[in-house]
Structure formats: structure tokens, C-alpha cells
Amino acid sequence: MSVQTCFPTVMTVLDQPETVDSTLAPILPFARATGAHLRALSLGVDATQAGYFVAGATAAIMSDETLQLAREDALEIKSRAEALLEKADISFEVEATITQSAGLGSVISANAHFADLVILPLPYGPNMGSEAPMIAEAALFDGAAPVLVVPNGVDIPNPARRIVIAWNNSAEALSAVRHALGLLKAADEVDILVIDPERGHMSPAEPGADLATWLSRHGVHANISLVPRRLGRVSDEIARHLTDTNADLLVMGAYSHSRLREAIWGGATRDLLTEAKLPILMAH
């Protein structure tokens, strides 16, 4: 059974010619199996901020030159993507666009508004460009769609057999669960993971019980795992539990520790987006 109706339109962002193949590799079989339409944004970024360090005619020349380089990058990325996608036997479109760094968030969020799912590589890593964290942040916090981040070389499970929900009773975590409901229904095992539960932040009942009851009414039987925090970081506890349960998908809320939502992600969110070994479905 595949999750054919959960995400009719999926989107990804391609911002470097050299990572086109690795970014699309897990998406193509997923789109083919589910019948999803893939919308790929081929993005050229002018990383300079013309007018910030210089002014006048020099700034205008600098802006023209750097925007032309960004345009060339976008077209090269589009060409590489189309060459792969034309052989993939899926429905797709590739749109080339350019932006300066300051407008990156607006471009990503506007394009993500009408996607059912945004699929991106892990934003932190040796082969990722400097724009990758900003792309992921914009998709998560402004795009209105869940984001599936996929480590390099890892397939997207279809369906996911063993899903772990990182649960802390927050609105962000609940949003992620709601977006993942179709996946949860198709899973063989669902585990609600509560790390170091503080009952002041949970319902009076057992932590996770309200979520388990709600899921059961949707036909999803979920176990609850209450895990004391023994390791230094919450992300380490999550990673160990994922290994112990042989999970193939993690569902969790995405949190920004900056009210201004600069590219500053704190706690488990940042750690997992650096070190994850399996796909993570996130929502804000």
C-alpha cells in the first residue's frame, strides 16, 4: 500500500548544479509510486547585497553582474533537472527563478504555499550551500506545507512501516502529526515518544495519552514510550530511540528560538537537521 492521496503535489528546491542528482534521487521513486506531481524550483541566488557595501553606479554594475551569474546558475540547474526528470516517468515542472539573498525567504514561501509537501535534503552538511538553512527555514515557517528532510543516500519509505512521533504536547508537534495522518494510517507501527515528560506541560492524564486517543479515532493504534533524559541532548535520546525501534520515519514539530526567525534554530531541531539518519517530517 502506498500513500497515493496524501501529497498530490510535492515541491523541492534546487540551488546548486552539483547537488541536483542527489536531491532528486529519493524524490523520483516516491513521486512515481504515489503519482505525485513534482514542482522543482531551480534557484539562482545572488549572495551579494548590492548597495550595502558600495553605492551609486558601481553598485548598479555589481548588481547586474551578480544577477546575471545567478541567472546562469538557475538555467544550468534547470537544464540538469529536466534531463533527469524527462526520463523519470513522472508528472513534473521546473521553474527557474533568481533572487538576492534578502528575498530568498519570500521566494521559497510563495512557491511552497500550494505544495502539499516540500522535500529537501538535510540543510546542514559538508556539501550544502550557505542558502540551504534559509531555504529550509522559509519552507517550514512560512510555506504552510509540511517539510520532509531526507539525508543524502536515504530513500523515502513508501509507506513508512515504523513511525516515531516526537511529542511534547506543543502546537508545532500537533501540526506535524495532522500533516502526517495519512502516513500514520498506512504504517504498521506508530510510537509516541515523550522524553523527560514534565506533567506541567502535559495533560493530567499520562503524557501522550490524549494524542493516542485522538489517533485511535482515526484508525491509528499508537504505543506510548516515556523516556527519561539520560543523555546530554534531547536529539541524542530521539536518535537512540529511533535506532532501538528500527524506525524509518520521524514526525516532529519544528521550532525557532528566534522571534525574528533569523536562520537560528535551537535545540533538537538544529541537532537533528545536522545528524539525522532517516527522513524527518516536520511542520511548524
PDB file of C-alpha atoms in Angstrom:
ATOM      1  CA  MET A   1       0.000   0.000   0.000  1.00  0.00           C
ATOM      2  CA  SER A   2       1.429   3.404  -0.964  1.00  0.00           C
ATOM      3  CA  VAL A   3       0.257   6.783   0.281  1.00  0.00           C
ATOM      4  CA  GLN A   4      -1.128   7.838  -3.080  1.00  0.00           C
ATOM      5  CA  THR A   5      -3.526  10.550  -1.975  1.00  0.00           C
ATOM      6  CA  CYS A   6      -1.651  12.242   0.873  1.00  0.00           C
ATOM      7  CA  PHE A   7       0.550  14.589  -1.129  1.00  0.00           C
ATOM      8  CA  PRO A   8      -0.702  15.179  -4.706  1.00  0.00           C
ATOM      9  CA  THR A   9       1.809  17.993  -5.270  1.00  0.00           C
ATOM     10  CA  VAL A  10       5.341  17.830  -3.927  1.00  0.00           C
ATOM     11  CA  MET A  11       7.921  20.540  -4.263  1.00  0.00           C
ATOM     12  CA  THR A  12      11.669  20.697  -3.983  1.00  0.00           C
ATOM     13  CA  VAL A  13      14.275  23.430  -4.315  1.00  0.00           C
ATOM     14  CA  LEU A  14      17.448  23.006  -6.360  1.00  0.00           C
ATOM     15  CA  ASP A  15      20.040  25.665  -5.589  1.00  0.00           C
ATOM     16  CA  GLN A  16      23.335  24.085  -6.715  1.00  0.00           C
ATOM     17  CA  PRO A  17      24.116  22.341 -10.019  1.00  0.00           C
ATOM     18  CA  GLU A  18      26.293  19.763  -8.270  1.00  0.00           C
ATOM     19  CA  THR A  19      23.527  18.628  -5.890  1.00  0.00           C
ATOM     20  CA  VAL A  20      20.714  18.242  -8.441  1.00  0.00           C
ATOM     21  CA  ASP A  21      21.177  14.479  -8.758  1.00  0.00           C
ATOM     22  CA  SER A  22      21.421  13.772  -5.024  1.00  0.00           C
ATOM     23  CA  THR A  23      18.440  15.998  -4.193  1.00  0.00           C
ATOM     24  CA  LEU A  24      16.186  14.391  -6.795  1.00  0.00           C
ATOM     25  CA  ALA A  25      17.356  10.804  -6.199  1.00  0.00           C
ATOM     26  CA  PRO A  26      14.947   9.984  -3.332  1.00  0.00           C
ATOM     27  CA  ILE A  27      12.111  12.121  -4.714  1.00  0.00           C
ATOM     28  CA  LEU A  28      11.722  10.454  -8.116  1.00  0.00           C
ATOM     29  CA  PRO A  29      10.736   6.948  -6.920  1.00  0.00           C
ATOM     30  CA  PHE A  30       8.467   8.486  -4.278  1.00  0.00           C
ATOM     31  CA  ALA A  31       6.665  10.647  -6.854  1.00  0.00           C
ATOM     32  CA  ARG A  32       6.426   7.737  -9.274  1.00  0.00           C
ATOM     33  CA  ALA A  33       4.973   5.365  -6.673  1.00  0.00           C
ATOM     34  CA  THR A  34       2.472   7.869  -5.274  1.00  0.00           C
ATOM     35  CA  GLY A  35       1.522   9.556  -8.543  1.00  0.00           C
ATOM     36  CA  ALA A  36       2.501  12.953  -7.146  1.00  0.00           C
ATOM     37  CA  HIS A  37       3.222  15.918  -9.387  1.00  0.00           C
ATOM     38  CA  LEU A  38       6.702  17.297  -8.736  1.00  0.00           C
ATOM     39  CA  ARG A  39       7.323  21.023  -8.839  1.00  0.00           C
ATOM     40  CA  ALA A  40      11.053  21.776  -8.836  1.00  0.00           C
ATOM     41  CA  LEU A  41      12.238  25.307  -8.187  1.00  0.00           C
ATOM     42  CA  SER A  42      15.548  25.966  -9.940  1.00  0.00           C
ATOM     43  CA  LEU A  43      17.016  28.764  -7.874  1.00  0.00           C
ATOM     44  CA  GLY A  44      19.852  31.130  -8.703  1.00  0.00           C
ATOM     45  CA  VAL A  45      20.900  33.224  -5.712  1.00  0.00           C
ATOM     46  CA  ASP A  46      22.792  36.488  -5.826  1.00  0.00           C
ATOM     47  CA  ALA A  47      24.528  36.301  -2.462  1.00  0.00           C
ATOM     48  CA  THR A  48      25.815  39.880  -2.627  1.00  0.00           C
ATOM     49  CA  GLN A  49      23.794  42.703  -1.155  1.00  0.00           C
ATOM     50  CA  ALA A  50      24.366  45.432  -3.691  1.00  0.00           C
ATOM     51  CA  GLY A  51      24.225  48.863  -2.166  1.00  0.00           C
ATOM     52  CA  TYR A  52      25.211  47.660   1.289  1.00  0.00           C
ATOM     53  CA  PHE A  53      28.952  47.986   0.922  1.00  0.00           C
ATOM     54  CA  VAL A  54      29.031  50.249  -2.115  1.00  0.00           C
ATOM     55  CA  ALA A  55      26.736  52.841  -3.594  1.00  0.00           C
ATOM     56  CA  GLY A  56      25.939  54.605  -6.819  1.00  0.00           C
ATOM     57  CA  ALA A  57      26.907  53.434 -10.308  1.00  0.00           C
ATOM     58  CA  THR A  58      29.370  50.839  -9.017  1.00  0.00           C
ATOM     59  CA  ALA A  59      26.614  49.146  -7.076  1.00  0.00           C
ATOM     60  CA  ALA A  60      24.391  49.012 -10.156  1.00  0.00           C
ATOM     61  CA  ILE A  61      27.147  47.384 -12.225  1.00  0.00           C
ATOM     62  CA  MET A  62      27.866  44.922  -9.438  1.00  0.00           C
ATOM     63  CA  SER A  63      24.188  44.059  -9.141  1.00  0.00           C
ATOM     64  CA  ASP A  64      23.819  43.464 -12.889  1.00  0.00           C
ATOM     65  CA  GLU A  65      26.847  41.184 -12.990  1.00  0.00           C
ATOM     66  CA  THR A  66      25.941  39.106  -9.969  1.00  0.00           C
ATOM     67  CA  LEU A  67      22.316  38.759 -11.020  1.00  0.00           C
ATOM     68  CA  GLN A  68      23.492  37.532 -14.424  1.00  0.00           C
ATOM     69  CA  LEU A  69      25.613  34.883 -12.699  1.00  0.00           C
ATOM     70  CA  ALA A  70      22.592  33.870 -10.619  1.00  0.00           C
ATOM     71  CA  ARG A  71      20.508  33.661 -13.810  1.00  0.00           C
ATOM     72  CA  GLU A  72      23.113  31.404 -15.430  1.00  0.00           C
ATOM     73  CA  ASP A  73      23.136  29.163 -12.341  1.00  0.00           C
ATOM     74  CA  ALA A  74      19.330  28.863 -12.395  1.00  0.00           C
ATOM     75  CA  LEU A  75      19.313  27.894 -16.070  1.00  0.00           C
ATOM     76  CA  GLU A  76      22.096  25.339 -15.606  1.00  0.00           C
ATOM     77  CA  ILE A  77      20.254  23.797 -12.672  1.00  0.00           C
ATOM     78  CA  LYS A  78      17.030  23.693 -14.680  1.00  0.00           C
ATOM     79  CA  SER A  79      18.754  22.014 -17.611  1.00  0.00           C
ATOM     80  CA  ARG A  80      20.254  19.320 -15.379  1.00  0.00           C
ATOM     81  CA  ALA A  81      16.972  18.730 -13.588  1.00  0.00           C
ATOM     82  CA  GLU A  82      14.929  18.448 -16.779  1.00  0.00           C
ATOM     83  CA  ALA A  83      17.404  15.963 -18.237  1.00  0.00           C
ATOM     84  CA  LEU A  84      16.800  13.697 -15.239  1.00  0.00           C
ATOM     85  CA  LEU A  85      13.069  14.256 -14.933  1.00  0.00           C
ATOM     86  CA  GLU A  86      12.303  13.589 -18.602  1.00  0.00           C
ATOM     87  CA  LYS A  87      13.472  10.010 -18.039  1.00  0.00           C
ATOM     88  CA  ALA A  88      11.675   9.558 -14.725  1.00  0.00           C
ATOM     89  CA  ASP A  89       8.120   8.782 -15.906  1.00  0.00           C
ATOM     90  CA  ILE A  90       6.501  11.285 -13.539  1.00  0.00           C
ATOM     91  CA  SER A  91       4.478  14.473 -13.867  1.00  0.00           C
ATOM     92  CA  PHE A  92       6.766  17.451 -13.289  1.00  0.00           C
ATOM     93  CA  GLU A  93       7.542  21.080 -13.924  1.00  0.00           C
ATOM     94  CA  VAL A  94      10.762  23.012 -13.393  1.00  0.00           C
ATOM     95  CA  GLU A  95      10.697  26.745 -12.839  1.00  0.00           C
ATOM     96  CA  ALA A  96      13.871  28.819 -12.950  1.00  0.00           C
ATOM     97  CA  THR A  97      13.958  31.930 -10.801  1.00  0.00           C
ATOM     98  CA  ILE A  98      16.563  34.248  -9.326  1.00  0.00           C
ATOM     99  CA  THR A  99      16.678  36.255  -6.141  1.00  0.00           C
ATOM    100  CA  GLN A 100      19.060  38.117  -3.912  1.00  0.00           C
ATOM    101  CA  SER A 101      19.711  36.594  -0.502  1.00  0.00           C
ATOM    102  CA  ALA A 102      17.440  39.120   1.175  1.00  0.00           C
ATOM    103  CA  GLY A 103      14.465  37.932  -0.889  1.00  0.00           C
ATOM    104  CA  LEU A 104      15.150  34.204  -0.610  1.00  0.00           C
ATOM    105  CA  GLY A 105      12.592  33.558   2.109  1.00  0.00           C
ATOM    106  CA  SER A 106       9.795  35.273   0.211  1.00  0.00           C
ATOM    107  CA  VAL A 107      10.511  33.325  -2.973  1.00  0.00           C
ATOM    108  CA  ILE A 108      10.563  29.963  -1.186  1.00  0.00           C
ATOM    109  CA  SER A 109       7.473  30.581   0.921  1.00  0.00           C
ATOM    110  CA  ALA A 110       5.440  31.871  -2.033  1.00  0.00           C
ATOM    111  CA  ASN A 111       6.263  28.783  -4.085  1.00  0.00           C
ATOM    112  CA  ALA A 112       5.576  26.418  -1.170  1.00  0.00           C
ATOM    113  CA  HIS A 113       2.103  27.778  -0.461  1.00  0.00           C
ATOM    114  CA  PHE A 114       0.425  25.462  -2.968  1.00  0.00           C
ATOM    115  CA  ALA A 115       2.506  22.369  -2.358  1.00  0.00           C
ATOM    116  CA  ASP A 116       1.197  19.521  -0.222  1.00  0.00           C
ATOM    117  CA  LEU A 117       4.706  18.523   0.800  1.00  0.00           C
ATOM    118  CA  VAL A 118       8.144  20.119   0.418  1.00  0.00           C
ATOM    119  CA  ILE A 119      11.015  17.638   0.166  1.00  0.00           C
ATOM    120  CA  LEU A 120      14.515  18.917   0.904  1.00  0.00           C
ATOM    121  CA  PRO A 121      17.917  17.462   1.747  1.00  0.00           C
ATOM    122  CA  LEU A 122      19.311  17.954   5.233  1.00  0.00           C
ATOM    123  CA  PRO A 123      20.167  21.685   5.320  1.00  0.00           C
ATOM    124  CA  TYR A 124      23.411  21.241   7.235  1.00  0.00           C
ATOM    125  CA  GLY A 125      26.296  19.194   5.921  1.00  0.00           C
ATOM    126  CA  PRO A 126      29.576  19.309   4.017  1.00  0.00           C
ATOM    127  CA  ASN A 127      28.002  19.530   0.557  1.00  0.00           C
ATOM    128  CA  MET A 128      25.246  22.012   1.326  1.00  0.00           C
ATOM    129  CA  GLY A 129      25.367  25.614   0.201  1.00  0.00           C
ATOM    130  CA  SER A 130      25.059  28.562   2.533  1.00  0.00           C
ATOM    131  CA  GLU A 131      21.473  29.128   1.386  1.00  0.00           C
ATOM    132  CA  ALA A 132      20.258  25.633   2.405  1.00  0.00           C
ATOM    133  CA  PRO A 133      19.319  26.559   6.015  1.00  0.00           C
ATOM    134  CA  MET A 134      17.476  29.659   4.797  1.00  0.00           C
ATOM    135  CA  ILE A 135      15.576  27.575   2.230  1.00  0.00           C
ATOM    136  CA  ALA A 136      14.503  25.031   4.844  1.00  0.00           C
ATOM    137  CA  GLU A 137      13.558  27.740   7.338  1.00  0.00           C
ATOM    138  CA  ALA A 138      11.420  29.623   4.821  1.00  0.00           C
ATOM    139  CA  ALA A 139       9.644  26.447   3.730  1.00  0.00           C
ATOM    140  CA  LEU A 140       8.932  25.419   7.313  1.00  0.00           C
ATOM    141  CA  PHE A 141       7.954  28.687   8.922  1.00  0.00           C
ATOM    142  CA  ASP A 142       6.288  30.493   6.019  1.00  0.00           C
ATOM    143  CA  GLY A 143       5.378  27.905   3.399  1.00  0.00           C
ATOM    144  CA  ALA A 144       2.227  26.463   5.029  1.00  0.00           C
ATOM    145  CA  ALA A 145       3.186  22.913   3.983  1.00  0.00           C
ATOM    146  CA  PRO A 146       4.984  20.171   5.892  1.00  0.00           C
ATOM    147  CA  VAL A 147       8.630  19.629   5.049  1.00  0.00           C
ATOM    148  CA  LEU A 148      10.247  16.228   4.626  1.00  0.00           C
ATOM    149  CA  VAL A 149      14.013  16.434   5.076  1.00  0.00           C
ATOM    150  CA  VAL A 150      15.911  13.473   3.676  1.00  0.00           C
ATOM    151  CA  PRO A 151      19.549  12.590   4.433  1.00  0.00           C
ATOM    152  CA  ASN A 152      21.796  12.041   1.452  1.00  0.00           C
ATOM    153  CA  GLY A 153      21.630   8.493   0.121  1.00  0.00           C
ATOM    154  CA  VAL A 154      18.457   7.589   2.064  1.00  0.00           C
ATOM    155  CA  ASP A 155      15.228   6.515   0.363  1.00  0.00           C
ATOM    156  CA  ILE A 156      11.818   7.890   1.276  1.00  0.00           C
ATOM    157  CA  PRO A 157       9.847   4.948   2.703  1.00  0.00           C
ATOM    158  CA  ASN A 158       6.585   4.302   0.896  1.00  0.00           C
ATOM    159  CA  PRO A 159       4.827   3.512   3.027  1.00  0.00           C
ATOM    160  CA  ALA A 160       6.737   4.138   6.233  1.00  0.00           C
ATOM    161  CA  ARG A 161       6.365   0.970   8.301  1.00  0.00           C
ATOM    162  CA  ARG A 162       7.578   2.198  11.688  1.00  0.00           C
ATOM    163  CA  ILE A 163       6.948   5.850  12.553  1.00  0.00           C
ATOM    164  CA  VAL A 164       8.072   7.644  15.687  1.00  0.00           C
ATOM    165  CA  ILE A 165       6.325  10.861  16.770  1.00  0.00           C
ATOM    166  CA  ALA A 166       8.481  13.150  18.926  1.00  0.00           C
ATOM    167  CA  TRP A 167       5.753  14.509  21.201  1.00  0.00           C
ATOM    168  CA  ASN A 168       5.812  17.403  23.678  1.00  0.00           C
ATOM    169  CA  ASN A 169       2.164  18.498  23.513  1.00  0.00           C
ATOM    170  CA  SER A 170       3.049  21.614  21.516  1.00  0.00           C
ATOM    171  CA  ALA A 171       1.091  23.173  18.669  1.00  0.00           C
ATOM    172  CA  GLU A 172       4.042  22.532  16.357  1.00  0.00           C
ATOM    173  CA  ALA A 173       4.138  18.821  17.163  1.00  0.00           C
ATOM    174  CA  LEU A 174       0.370  18.530  16.703  1.00  0.00           C
ATOM    175  CA  SER A 175       0.600  20.288  13.342  1.00  0.00           C
ATOM    176  CA  ALA A 176       3.220  17.767  12.213  1.00  0.00           C
ATOM    177  CA  VAL A 177       1.014  14.858  13.316  1.00  0.00           C
ATOM    178  CA  ARG A 178      -2.013  16.251  11.478  1.00  0.00           C
ATOM    179  CA  HIS A 179       0.016  16.606   8.280  1.00  0.00           C
ATOM    180  CA  ALA A 180       1.350  13.058   8.703  1.00  0.00           C
ATOM    181  CA  LEU A 181      -2.025  11.434   9.381  1.00  0.00           C
ATOM    182  CA  GLY A 182      -2.211   9.663   6.022  1.00  0.00           C
ATOM    183  CA  LEU A 183       1.267   8.226   6.575  1.00  0.00           C
ATOM    184  CA  LEU A 184       0.380   7.170  10.107  1.00  0.00           C
ATOM    185  CA  LYS A 185      -2.694   5.306   8.869  1.00  0.00           C
ATOM    186  CA  ALA A 186      -0.550   3.319   6.434  1.00  0.00           C
ATOM    187  CA  ALA A 187       2.148   2.440   8.984  1.00  0.00           C
ATOM    188  CA  ASP A 188       2.484  -0.922  10.715  1.00  0.00           C
ATOM    189  CA  GLU A 189       3.738   0.605  13.970  1.00  0.00           C
ATOM    190  CA  VAL A 190       3.412   4.105  15.448  1.00  0.00           C
ATOM    191  CA  ASP A 191       5.269   5.115  18.575  1.00  0.00           C
ATOM    192  CA  ILE A 192       4.619   8.317  20.540  1.00  0.00           C
ATOM    193  CA  LEU A 193       7.934   9.294  22.124  1.00  0.00           C
ATOM    194  CA  VAL A 194       7.841  11.577  25.164  1.00  0.00           C
ATOM    195  CA  ILE A 195      11.260  12.486  26.535  1.00  0.00           C
ATOM    196  CA  ASP A 196      11.594  13.540  30.169  1.00  0.00           C
ATOM    197  CA  PRO A 197       7.895  14.426  30.451  1.00  0.00           C
ATOM    198  CA  GLU A 198       7.065  17.454  32.577  1.00  0.00           C
ATOM    199  CA  ARG A 199       3.480  16.999  33.652  1.00  0.00           C
ATOM    200  CA  GLY A 200       3.036  20.738  33.936  1.00  0.00           C
ATOM    201  CA  HIS A 201       3.230  20.890  30.138  1.00  0.00           C
ATOM    202  CA  MET A 202       1.105  17.802  29.545  1.00  0.00           C
ATOM    203  CA  SER A 203      -2.490  16.884  30.231  1.00  0.00           C
ATOM    204  CA  PRO A 204      -3.372  15.469  33.670  1.00  0.00           C
ATOM    205  CA  ALA A 205      -3.509  12.012  32.101  1.00  0.00           C
ATOM    206  CA  GLU A 206      -0.478  10.023  31.033  1.00  0.00           C
ATOM    207  CA  PRO A 207       1.734  12.120  28.727  1.00  0.00           C
ATOM    208  CA  GLY A 208       0.847  11.290  25.136  1.00  0.00           C
ATOM    209  CA  ALA A 209      -2.473   9.690  26.077  1.00  0.00           C
ATOM    210  CA  ASP A 210      -4.615  12.424  24.528  1.00  0.00           C
ATOM    211  CA  LEU A 211      -2.722  12.112  21.251  1.00  0.00           C
ATOM    212  CA  ALA A 212      -3.014   8.319  21.287  1.00  0.00           C
ATOM    213  CA  THR A 213      -6.765   8.574  21.857  1.00  0.00           C
ATOM    214  CA  TRP A 214      -7.184  11.068  19.026  1.00  0.00           C
ATOM    215  CA  LEU A 215      -5.133   8.887  16.679  1.00  0.00           C
ATOM    216  CA  SER A 216      -7.171   5.823  17.599  1.00  0.00           C
ATOM    217  CA  ARG A 217     -10.312   7.583  16.415  1.00  0.00           C
ATOM    218  CA  HIS A 218      -8.604   7.886  13.036  1.00  0.00           C
ATOM    219  CA  GLY A 219      -7.780   4.208  12.961  1.00  0.00           C
ATOM    220  CA  VAL A 220      -4.168   4.568  14.116  1.00  0.00           C
ATOM    221  CA  HIS A 221      -3.030   2.427  17.053  1.00  0.00           C
ATOM    222  CA  ALA A 222      -0.059   4.071  18.735  1.00  0.00           C
ATOM    223  CA  ASN A 223       2.179   2.968  21.569  1.00  0.00           C
ATOM    224  CA  ILE A 224       3.494   5.497  24.095  1.00  0.00           C
ATOM    225  CA  SER A 225       7.150   5.494  25.140  1.00  0.00           C
ATOM    226  CA  LEU A 226       8.085   7.619  28.161  1.00  0.00           C
ATOM    227  CA  VAL A 227      11.857   8.009  28.131  1.00  0.00           C
ATOM    228  CA  PRO A 228      13.869   9.745  30.868  1.00  0.00           C
ATOM    229  CA  ARG A 229      16.504  12.141  29.662  1.00  0.00           C
ATOM    230  CA  ARG A 230      19.738  10.295  30.348  1.00  0.00           C
ATOM    231  CA  LEU A 231      21.919  11.670  27.581  1.00  0.00           C
ATOM    232  CA  GLY A 232      23.055  15.271  27.277  1.00  0.00           C
ATOM    233  CA  ARG A 233      20.851  16.333  24.361  1.00  0.00           C
ATOM    234  CA  VAL A 234      17.227  15.660  23.546  1.00  0.00           C
ATOM    235  CA  SER A 235      18.304  14.876  19.983  1.00  0.00           C
ATOM    236  CA  ASP A 236      20.564  12.084  21.299  1.00  0.00           C
ATOM    237  CA  GLU A 237      17.631  10.500  23.131  1.00  0.00           C
ATOM    238  CA  ILE A 238      15.500  10.743  19.989  1.00  0.00           C
ATOM    239  CA  ALA A 239      18.260   9.234  17.838  1.00  0.00           C
ATOM    240  CA  ARG A 240      18.752   6.339  20.235  1.00  0.00           C
ATOM    241  CA  HIS A 241      15.019   5.614  20.335  1.00  0.00           C
ATOM    242  CA  LEU A 242      14.864   5.662  16.531  1.00  0.00           C
ATOM    243  CA  THR A 243      17.626   3.068  16.446  1.00  0.00           C
ATOM    244  CA  ASP A 244      16.046   0.929  19.169  1.00  0.00           C
ATOM    245  CA  THR A 245      12.684   0.847  17.366  1.00  0.00           C
ATOM    246  CA  ASN A 246      14.190   0.458  13.886  1.00  0.00           C
ATOM    247  CA  ALA A 247      12.069   3.417  12.765  1.00  0.00           C
ATOM    248  CA  ASP A 248      12.048   4.575   9.159  1.00  0.00           C
ATOM    249  CA  LEU A 249      10.379   7.969   9.677  1.00  0.00           C
ATOM    250  CA  LEU A 250      10.359  10.618  12.409  1.00  0.00           C
ATOM    251  CA  VAL A 251       7.490  13.101  12.787  1.00  0.00           C
ATOM    252  CA  MET A 252       8.159  16.204  14.860  1.00  0.00           C
ATOM    253  CA  GLY A 253       7.400  19.878  15.244  1.00  0.00           C
ATOM    254  CA  ALA A 254       9.877  22.499  14.067  1.00  0.00           C
ATOM    255  CA  TYR A 255      10.821  25.210  16.499  1.00  0.00           C
ATOM    256  CA  SER A 256      12.549  28.537  16.025  1.00  0.00           C
ATOM    257  CA  HIS A 257      14.241  30.036  19.066  1.00  0.00           C
ATOM    258  CA  SER A 258      14.314  33.432  17.396  1.00  0.00           C
ATOM    259  CA  ARG A 259      11.169  35.520  17.419  1.00  0.00           C
ATOM    260  CA  LEU A 260      12.549  37.308  14.363  1.00  0.00           C
ATOM    261  CA  ARG A 261      13.020  33.897  12.725  1.00  0.00           C
ATOM    262  CA  GLU A 262      16.518  34.551  11.559  1.00  0.00           C
ATOM    263  CA  ALA A 263      18.412  31.439  10.497  1.00  0.00           C
ATOM    264  CA  ILE A 264      18.792  30.381  14.136  1.00  0.00           C
ATOM    265  CA  TRP A 265      17.279  27.044  15.040  1.00  0.00           C
ATOM    266  CA  GLY A 266      17.740  25.768  18.531  1.00  0.00           C
ATOM    267  CA  GLY A 267      17.775  22.539  20.449  1.00  0.00           C
ATOM    268  CA  ALA A 268      16.687  19.253  18.967  1.00  0.00           C
ATOM    269  CA  THR A 269      15.547  20.815  15.692  1.00  0.00           C
ATOM    270  CA  ARG A 270      19.012  22.007  14.679  1.00  0.00           C
ATOM    271  CA  ASP A 271      20.756  18.907  16.003  1.00  0.00           C
ATOM    272  CA  LEU A 272      18.512  16.502  14.105  1.00  0.00           C
ATOM    273  CA  LEU A 273      18.741  18.520  10.907  1.00  0.00           C
ATOM    274  CA  THR A 274      22.513  18.093  11.136  1.00  0.00           C
ATOM    275  CA  GLU A 275      22.774  14.454  12.160  1.00  0.00           C
ATOM    276  CA  ALA A 276      19.611  12.630  11.049  1.00  0.00           C
ATOM    277  CA  LYS A 277      19.977   9.165   9.551  1.00  0.00           C
ATOM    278  CA  LEU A 278      16.370   8.836   8.359  1.00  0.00           C
ATOM    279  CA  PRO A 279      13.715  11.121   6.851  1.00  0.00           C
ATOM    280  CA  ILE A 280      12.016  13.623   9.175  1.00  0.00           C
ATOM    281  CA  LEU A 281       8.571  15.058   8.526  1.00  0.00           C
ATOM    282  CA  MET A 282       8.403  18.470  10.161  1.00  0.00           C
ATOM    283  CA  ALA A 283       5.801  21.201  10.480  1.00  0.00           C
ATOM    284  CA  HIS A 284       5.530  24.466  12.343  1.00  0.00           C
TER     285      HIS A 284
END
